[in-house]
DNA sequence: CGAGATTCATGTGAAGTATACCTTTAGGCTTAA
DNA sequence: AAGCCTAAAGGTATACTTCACATGAATCTCGTA
């Protein structure tokens, strides 16, 4: 056994990697130059540049679908501005927060707390009044004379959960500050979102608006080509691989992040197989792998109650012949399951919410429908590729029955 | 036959509760003068 | 008397429960043609 393991390592070391630099393909990588987003980048740069003269820039609201370069462009500019500010000795502070992260910034309290923590202050996870956290935040901000840029990524997620009072409070900060001045940069994937918030809030948040349209197939290919040249060694890419990647991503509203991930995973797969070229087939495999890993990871990190609910849905799906499952059935199974594994059963009310949340996470598909005489319920269906359904079931069993 | 009432199985909103955590305050103990 | 520690009191956010009402189309009812 030991010998075999050693063999694997040796094989691995002997085999030359296909990658020159894998991080180039990772989502966090910021390239030297951003392709095909010139107009957006300059637009934002123009809006934000007053910060370097210690004047408060206008708030910006940025929207565009996933993988259109919003986050990338903003982070890129943030980096540039910071080095510039450093040179010119301008006190500039930039904070980037992703509001989607569960348990980090998905409620008003947690978001403000997280913002304050970015300044090195300790804020307890609960216990303080929200107002108090605001006060601490203001005070911390105002400690020095400076310009502060708050970048709130996926801002629609918090607003959906916590309401728009949050943004209202944030946009009003400036009137309470003596030394510092803040500018809010809101980033949203949801285009409809901006219609659902209070017009007053909206107007104060989006003093300026920047829109990121999707990349088209040609642009995607261009981006991929550039990154691939940096990431891979020569002669590694098979015929038409880039085109295929671009085509896949273009199909999904021009999502560049997805295209890059596809390319990276395809490379990893090819490498693991010991082949020295990335083929079209690898791309197809990569697509499955990505989806599988995403869901597996997601499921593994869910709280027990969510797992139990999901497990019940899977059980129900395989036992019943009908395509759709109802909330009531799921709850029955769930309840039995809880008793069996010694988990405190939650009420149906709560489970109903959990199902809705699972739907939001994209693990299941749940639509409320009215079945006339037969009441109304959620029509639940799994959207998992069958190949991973079994694996998920196994993971859930491991987690639940121990 | 068709308009309106009925019905079912849950969705959904609001308010209440349990829990875990926070700060403040009062009391008790120690210590140094 | 001052200083320090501890425990109780009073307060909050969050996850969950309880209660009560809302939904909305298939089905039923009953008057009418």
XYZ file of C-alpha atoms (C1' of nucleotides) in Angstrom:
468
model
C 0.000 0.000 0.000
C 2.653 2.410 1.060
C 4.624 1.570 -1.993
C 1.670 2.307 -4.225
C 1.134 5.666 -2.627
C 4.739 6.578 -3.114
C 4.356 5.503 -6.653
C 1.517 7.922 -7.182
C 3.579 10.779 -5.837
C 6.547 9.852 -7.896
C 4.454 9.560 -11.001
C 3.033 12.932 -10.276
C 6.380 14.569 -9.848
C 7.808 12.955 -12.927
C 4.875 14.021 -15.019
C 5.250 17.537 -16.190
C 2.403 19.850 -15.314
C 0.261 21.273 -18.064
C -0.004 24.509 -16.185
C 2.446 27.303 -16.191
C 0.454 29.247 -13.645
C -2.835 27.944 -12.468
C -3.855 30.993 -10.508
C -4.342 32.944 -13.702
C -7.496 30.985 -14.253
C -8.831 31.409 -10.751
C -11.704 33.762 -10.078
C -9.644 35.895 -7.711
C -6.958 36.613 -10.254
C -6.721 40.187 -11.437
C -5.046 40.545 -14.813
C -2.870 43.433 -15.917
C -5.493 44.674 -18.226
C -9.190 44.066 -18.455
C -10.414 43.186 -21.888
C -13.569 44.497 -23.478
C -14.608 46.470 -20.436
C -12.822 49.667 -21.330
C -15.848 51.858 -21.305
C -17.095 50.563 -17.958
C -13.700 50.731 -16.326
C -13.033 54.281 -17.452
C -16.523 55.283 -16.467
C -16.047 53.991 -12.939
C -12.546 55.390 -12.773
C -13.896 58.817 -13.679
C -16.535 58.650 -11.020
C -14.159 57.490 -8.328
C -11.154 59.616 -9.112
C -12.175 62.556 -6.911
C -11.288 60.293 -4.008
C -7.632 60.838 -4.809
C -8.099 64.535 -4.247
C -9.870 63.927 -0.971
C -13.245 64.730 -2.420
C -16.136 62.379 -1.964
C -17.004 60.523 -5.171
C -20.632 59.863 -6.037
C -22.198 56.623 -4.985
C -22.275 54.075 -7.757
C -24.658 51.318 -8.524
C -23.256 48.674 -10.797
C -25.255 45.937 -12.349
C -24.858 43.144 -14.813
C -25.207 39.391 -14.838
C -22.742 36.998 -13.232
C -19.383 36.713 -14.914
C -19.568 39.999 -16.770
C -16.546 41.397 -15.026
C -18.187 43.612 -12.416
C -16.308 42.363 -9.422
C -13.101 42.057 -11.364
C -13.234 45.614 -12.689
C -14.036 47.086 -9.320
C -11.302 45.173 -7.554
C -8.878 46.108 -10.269
C -9.640 49.779 -9.868
C -9.537 49.471 -6.113
C -6.035 48.092 -6.325
C -4.874 50.820 -8.683
C -6.364 53.512 -6.547
C -4.774 52.161 -3.413
C -1.280 52.192 -4.868
C -1.897 55.651 -6.266
C -3.219 56.905 -2.960
C -0.250 55.393 -1.237
C 2.158 57.259 -3.508
C 0.412 60.553 -3.098
C -0.089 60.014 0.625
C -3.833 60.315 0.343
C -5.708 58.600 3.160
C -7.941 56.219 1.269
C -9.560 53.106 2.640
C -11.348 50.585 0.497
C -13.471 47.836 1.894
C -14.829 45.014 -0.171
C -17.585 42.807 1.180
C -19.583 40.094 -0.438
C -23.039 40.261 1.034
C -24.045 36.807 -0.039
C -21.823 34.909 2.328
C -24.014 33.187 4.832
C -23.258 33.895 8.470
C -20.993 36.757 7.464
C -23.016 39.511 5.931
C -26.522 38.311 5.273
C -28.385 40.466 7.790
C -28.200 44.143 8.663
C -26.460 43.511 11.948
C -23.939 41.122 10.484
C -23.135 43.354 7.543
C -22.432 46.407 9.662
C -20.552 44.268 12.155
C -18.422 42.864 9.354
C -17.740 46.330 7.987
C -16.583 47.450 11.380
C -14.388 44.402 11.783
C -12.615 45.413 8.598
C -11.261 48.326 10.606
C -9.835 45.951 13.166
C -12.575 46.339 15.735
C -13.990 43.331 17.551
C -17.744 42.999 17.242
C -19.572 40.147 18.961
C -21.682 37.866 16.768
C -24.822 38.808 18.696
C -25.936 40.674 21.779
C -25.346 44.279 20.803
C -28.195 46.467 19.627
C -27.923 47.137 15.914
C -27.928 50.871 16.583
C -24.956 50.420 18.825
C -23.040 48.668 16.074
C -23.870 51.553 13.764
C -22.511 53.949 16.341
C -19.290 52.024 16.710
C -19.015 51.921 12.961
C -19.500 55.663 12.584
C -17.063 56.422 15.324
C -14.454 54.135 13.821
C -14.909 55.685 10.416
C -14.589 59.151 11.783
C -11.398 58.500 13.675
C -9.319 59.866 10.862
C -9.745 62.273 8.034
C -10.074 60.061 5.001
C -12.142 58.832 2.126
C -13.721 55.433 2.535
C -15.025 53.323 -0.302
C -17.517 50.654 0.649
C -17.850 48.047 -2.041
C -20.895 45.891 -1.410
C -20.947 42.972 -3.768
C -24.226 41.165 -4.418
C -26.005 43.812 -2.473
C -29.351 42.523 -3.687
C -28.968 39.504 -1.433
C -28.962 41.460 1.814
C -31.628 43.859 0.725
C -33.859 40.972 -0.183
C -33.445 39.595 3.307
C -33.020 42.620 5.493
C -34.915 45.326 3.654
C -33.700 48.555 2.147
C -33.502 50.503 5.384
C -29.980 49.251 5.546
C -28.861 51.085 2.440
C -30.790 54.119 3.517
C -28.818 54.199 6.751
C -25.572 53.730 4.928
C -26.181 56.465 2.409
C -26.931 58.833 5.231
C -23.659 58.191 7.026
C -21.924 61.155 5.513
C -24.091 63.737 7.183
C -22.989 62.372 10.537
C -19.313 62.272 9.829
C -16.961 65.143 10.532
C -13.664 63.849 9.248
C -14.228 60.940 6.958
C -16.379 60.740 3.871
C -17.757 57.546 2.447
C -18.844 56.416 -0.952
C -20.877 53.319 -1.571
C -20.305 51.097 -4.530
C -23.172 48.644 -4.830
C -22.875 45.658 -7.116
C -25.871 43.591 -8.094
C -26.528 40.637 -10.368
C -30.211 41.123 -10.272
C -31.404 43.608 -12.816
C -34.964 43.734 -11.577
C -33.789 44.287 -8.033
C -33.368 48.012 -8.418
C -37.050 48.403 -9.196
C -38.100 46.848 -5.934
C -36.412 49.226 -3.580
C -37.656 52.475 -2.175
C -37.158 55.195 -4.815
C -35.522 57.503 -2.279
C -33.037 54.825 -1.358
C -32.464 54.059 -4.971
C -31.751 57.597 -5.979
C -29.255 58.094 -3.204
C -27.490 54.855 -3.919
C -27.332 55.227 -7.643
C -26.107 58.746 -8.122
C -24.244 57.080 -10.925
C -25.048 53.845 -12.668
C -22.828 51.553 -14.634
C -24.100 48.637 -16.627
C -22.067 45.585 -17.552
C -23.497 43.861 -20.603
C -22.708 40.187 -21.186
C -19.686 39.278 -23.242
C -20.379 37.874 -26.657
C -18.724 34.720 -27.933
C -15.940 36.564 -29.717
C -15.004 38.583 -26.667
C -15.088 35.509 -24.489
C -12.728 33.759 -26.849
C -10.407 36.689 -26.744
C -10.341 36.701 -22.961
C -9.825 32.984 -22.810
C -7.015 33.132 -25.315
C -5.168 35.715 -23.326
C -5.525 33.942 -20.029
C -4.803 30.548 -21.480
C -1.546 31.823 -22.934
C -0.440 32.745 -19.431
C -1.866 29.776 -17.643
C -0.829 26.870 -19.810
C 2.400 25.759 -21.335
C 2.803 25.809 -25.078
C 1.018 23.302 -27.223
C -1.211 22.071 -24.471
C -4.530 23.201 -25.799
C -6.189 20.895 -28.243
C -7.923 21.944 -31.379
C -11.047 24.040 -30.848
C -10.948 23.815 -27.085
C -11.086 27.515 -26.492
C -13.901 27.922 -28.975
C -15.880 25.293 -27.207
C -15.337 26.885 -23.814
C -16.424 30.225 -25.141
C -19.446 28.714 -26.799
C -20.540 26.997 -23.607
C -20.218 30.170 -21.619
C -21.854 32.327 -24.243
C -24.808 30.025 -24.083
C -25.065 30.948 -20.410
C -25.433 34.698 -20.908
C -21.749 35.249 -21.561
C -20.433 34.231 -18.196
C -16.673 34.630 -18.317
C -16.095 33.295 -14.853
C -17.707 30.085 -15.900
C -15.654 29.876 -19.050
C -12.425 30.268 -17.127
C -13.421 27.732 -14.557
C -14.335 25.334 -17.297
C -10.917 25.745 -18.797
C -9.129 25.316 -15.517
C -11.003 22.213 -14.481
C -10.566 20.723 -17.931
C -6.854 21.271 -17.527
C -6.815 19.621 -14.130
C -8.735 16.672 -15.446
C -6.408 16.218 -18.379
C -3.448 16.469 -16.098
C -4.794 13.890 -13.704
C -5.346 11.538 -16.588
C -1.732 11.964 -17.444
C -2.488 13.236 -20.889
C -0.416 16.068 -22.320
C -3.162 17.804 -24.190
C -6.481 19.244 -23.225
C -9.210 17.933 -25.458
C -12.791 18.819 -26.201
C -13.812 15.805 -24.210
C -12.139 17.251 -21.145
C -14.328 20.300 -21.464
C -17.448 18.210 -21.394
C -16.182 16.342 -18.382
C -15.259 19.590 -16.722
C -18.780 20.844 -17.055
C -20.095 17.871 -15.126
C -17.348 18.037 -12.559
C -17.908 21.687 -11.799
C -21.582 21.279 -11.280
C -21.035 18.200 -9.164
C -18.413 19.786 -6.957
C -20.449 22.894 -6.492
C -23.468 21.000 -5.266
C -21.502 18.504 -3.209
C -19.721 21.301 -1.441
C -22.930 23.180 -0.911
C -24.732 20.195 0.519
C -21.869 19.303 2.805
C -21.864 22.749 4.350
C -25.566 22.958 5.063
C -26.892 22.835 8.618
C -28.289 19.503 9.779
C -31.903 20.544 9.419
C -31.352 21.573 5.819
C -29.632 18.301 5.126
C -32.458 16.351 6.687
C -34.971 18.221 4.583
C -33.024 17.653 1.426
C -32.595 14.007 2.266
C -36.334 13.647 2.718
C -36.900 15.187 -0.660
C -34.515 12.749 -2.296
C -36.137 9.793 -0.537
C -39.546 10.964 -1.612
C -38.452 11.414 -5.141
C -37.135 7.900 -5.511
C -40.063 6.272 -3.748
C -42.878 8.015 -5.567
C -43.558 7.570 -9.227
C -44.821 11.076 -9.795
C -42.389 13.682 -10.918
C -43.335 16.272 -8.356
C -43.356 16.062 -4.619
C -45.499 18.005 -2.190
C -44.481 19.776 0.966
C -46.696 17.591 3.128
C -45.082 14.364 1.985
C -41.637 15.788 2.497
C -42.558 16.886 5.971
C -43.850 13.432 6.878
C -40.639 11.772 5.795
C -38.632 14.502 7.404
C -40.423 14.055 10.686
C -39.845 10.310 10.736
C -36.243 10.831 9.786
C -35.695 13.269 12.622
C -37.005 10.838 15.170
C -34.904 8.058 13.722
C -31.666 9.995 13.887
C -32.466 11.873 17.076
C -32.819 15.311 15.585
C -35.334 17.719 17.045
C -38.053 18.016 14.404
C -38.899 21.536 13.344
C -42.409 22.674 12.571
C -43.848 22.500 9.111
C -43.796 26.263 8.991
C -40.057 26.292 9.312
C -39.515 23.378 6.971
C -41.550 25.260 4.415
C -39.073 28.109 4.706
C -36.148 25.727 4.507
C -37.530 24.298 1.297
C -37.796 27.805 -0.065
C -34.182 28.435 0.869
C -33.007 25.227 -0.734
C -34.752 26.451 -3.816
C -32.851 29.720 -3.641
C -29.622 27.792 -3.338
C -30.440 26.047 -6.567
C -30.350 22.514 -5.214
C -34.009 21.916 -5.825
C -36.782 23.461 -7.822
C -39.825 24.446 -5.835
C -42.759 26.302 -7.261
C -45.932 27.184 -5.410
C -48.941 26.013 -7.316
C -52.581 25.667 -6.584
C -54.062 22.309 -7.321
C -57.617 23.531 -7.096
C -59.760 21.310 -5.026
C -56.667 19.548 -3.780
C -55.249 22.555 -2.061
C -52.030 24.343 -2.786
C -48.487 23.324 -2.215
C -44.990 23.586 -3.505
C -44.217 21.463 -6.468
C -40.758 20.220 -5.616
C -38.384 18.569 -8.011
C -34.702 17.812 -7.829
C -32.597 19.438 -10.456
C -29.552 17.346 -9.762
C -27.980 15.385 -12.545
C -28.781 11.771 -11.690
C -25.084 10.924 -11.651
C -24.518 12.798 -8.436
C -27.819 12.137 -6.781
C -26.504 8.918 -5.341
C -23.374 10.583 -4.060
C -25.327 13.325 -2.410
C -27.540 10.777 -0.781
C -24.482 9.014 0.550
C -22.998 12.204 1.913
C -26.222 13.102 3.607
C -26.480 9.645 5.124
C -22.982 9.928 6.480
C -23.722 13.286 8.002
C -27.112 12.444 9.385
C -26.733 8.937 10.718
C -23.690 9.554 12.810
C -74.642 25.298 -18.686
C -72.371 28.742 -16.144
C -71.634 32.019 -12.320
C -70.550 32.020 -7.813
C -69.612 29.476 -3.458
C -66.861 25.951 -1.411
C -62.866 23.409 -0.348
C -58.420 21.630 0.377
C -53.420 21.666 1.691
C -50.352 24.782 2.386
C -48.330 29.418 1.782
C -47.321 33.436 4.447
C -47.184 37.298 7.734
C -46.923 38.808 12.503
C -46.037 38.130 16.977
C -44.141 35.374 20.566
C -40.358 32.262 22.614
C -35.856 30.042 23.545
C -31.138 30.509 23.301
C -26.814 32.451 23.249
C -24.460 36.320 23.809
C -23.585 41.269 25.205
C -22.998 45.363 28.731
C -23.933 47.401 33.057
C -24.423 47.386 37.852
C -24.293 46.053 42.484
C -22.228 43.490 45.834
C -18.478 41.176 47.994
C -13.853 40.393 48.743
C -9.007 41.824 48.897
C -5.509 45.005 49.572
C -2.804 48.903 50.820
C -2.489 52.949 53.457
C -11.205 53.694 50.945
C -9.884 52.080 46.608
C -9.501 48.368 43.458
C -10.803 44.189 41.461
C -13.611 40.232 40.567
C -18.125 37.944 40.156
C -22.822 37.254 39.576
C -27.152 39.017 38.626
C -30.002 42.052 35.852
C -31.426 43.832 31.759
C -30.945 44.041 26.900
C -30.248 42.222 21.793
C -30.071 39.214 17.404
C -31.276 35.012 15.525
C -33.596 30.729 14.715
C -37.539 28.783 15.519
C -42.676 28.218 17.023
C -47.548 29.576 17.324
C -51.475 31.580 15.627
C -54.354 33.218 12.243
C -55.446 34.446 7.943
C -54.579 34.309 2.720
C -54.489 31.693 -1.740
C -56.353 30.087 -5.983
C -58.025 26.757 -9.131
C -60.700 22.203 -9.214
C -65.103 20.949 -7.816
C -69.744 21.619 -6.184
C -74.274 24.034 -6.063
C -78.024 25.846 -7.788
C -80.544 29.023 -10.628
C -81.560 29.587 -15.377
C -82.084 28.734 -20.356
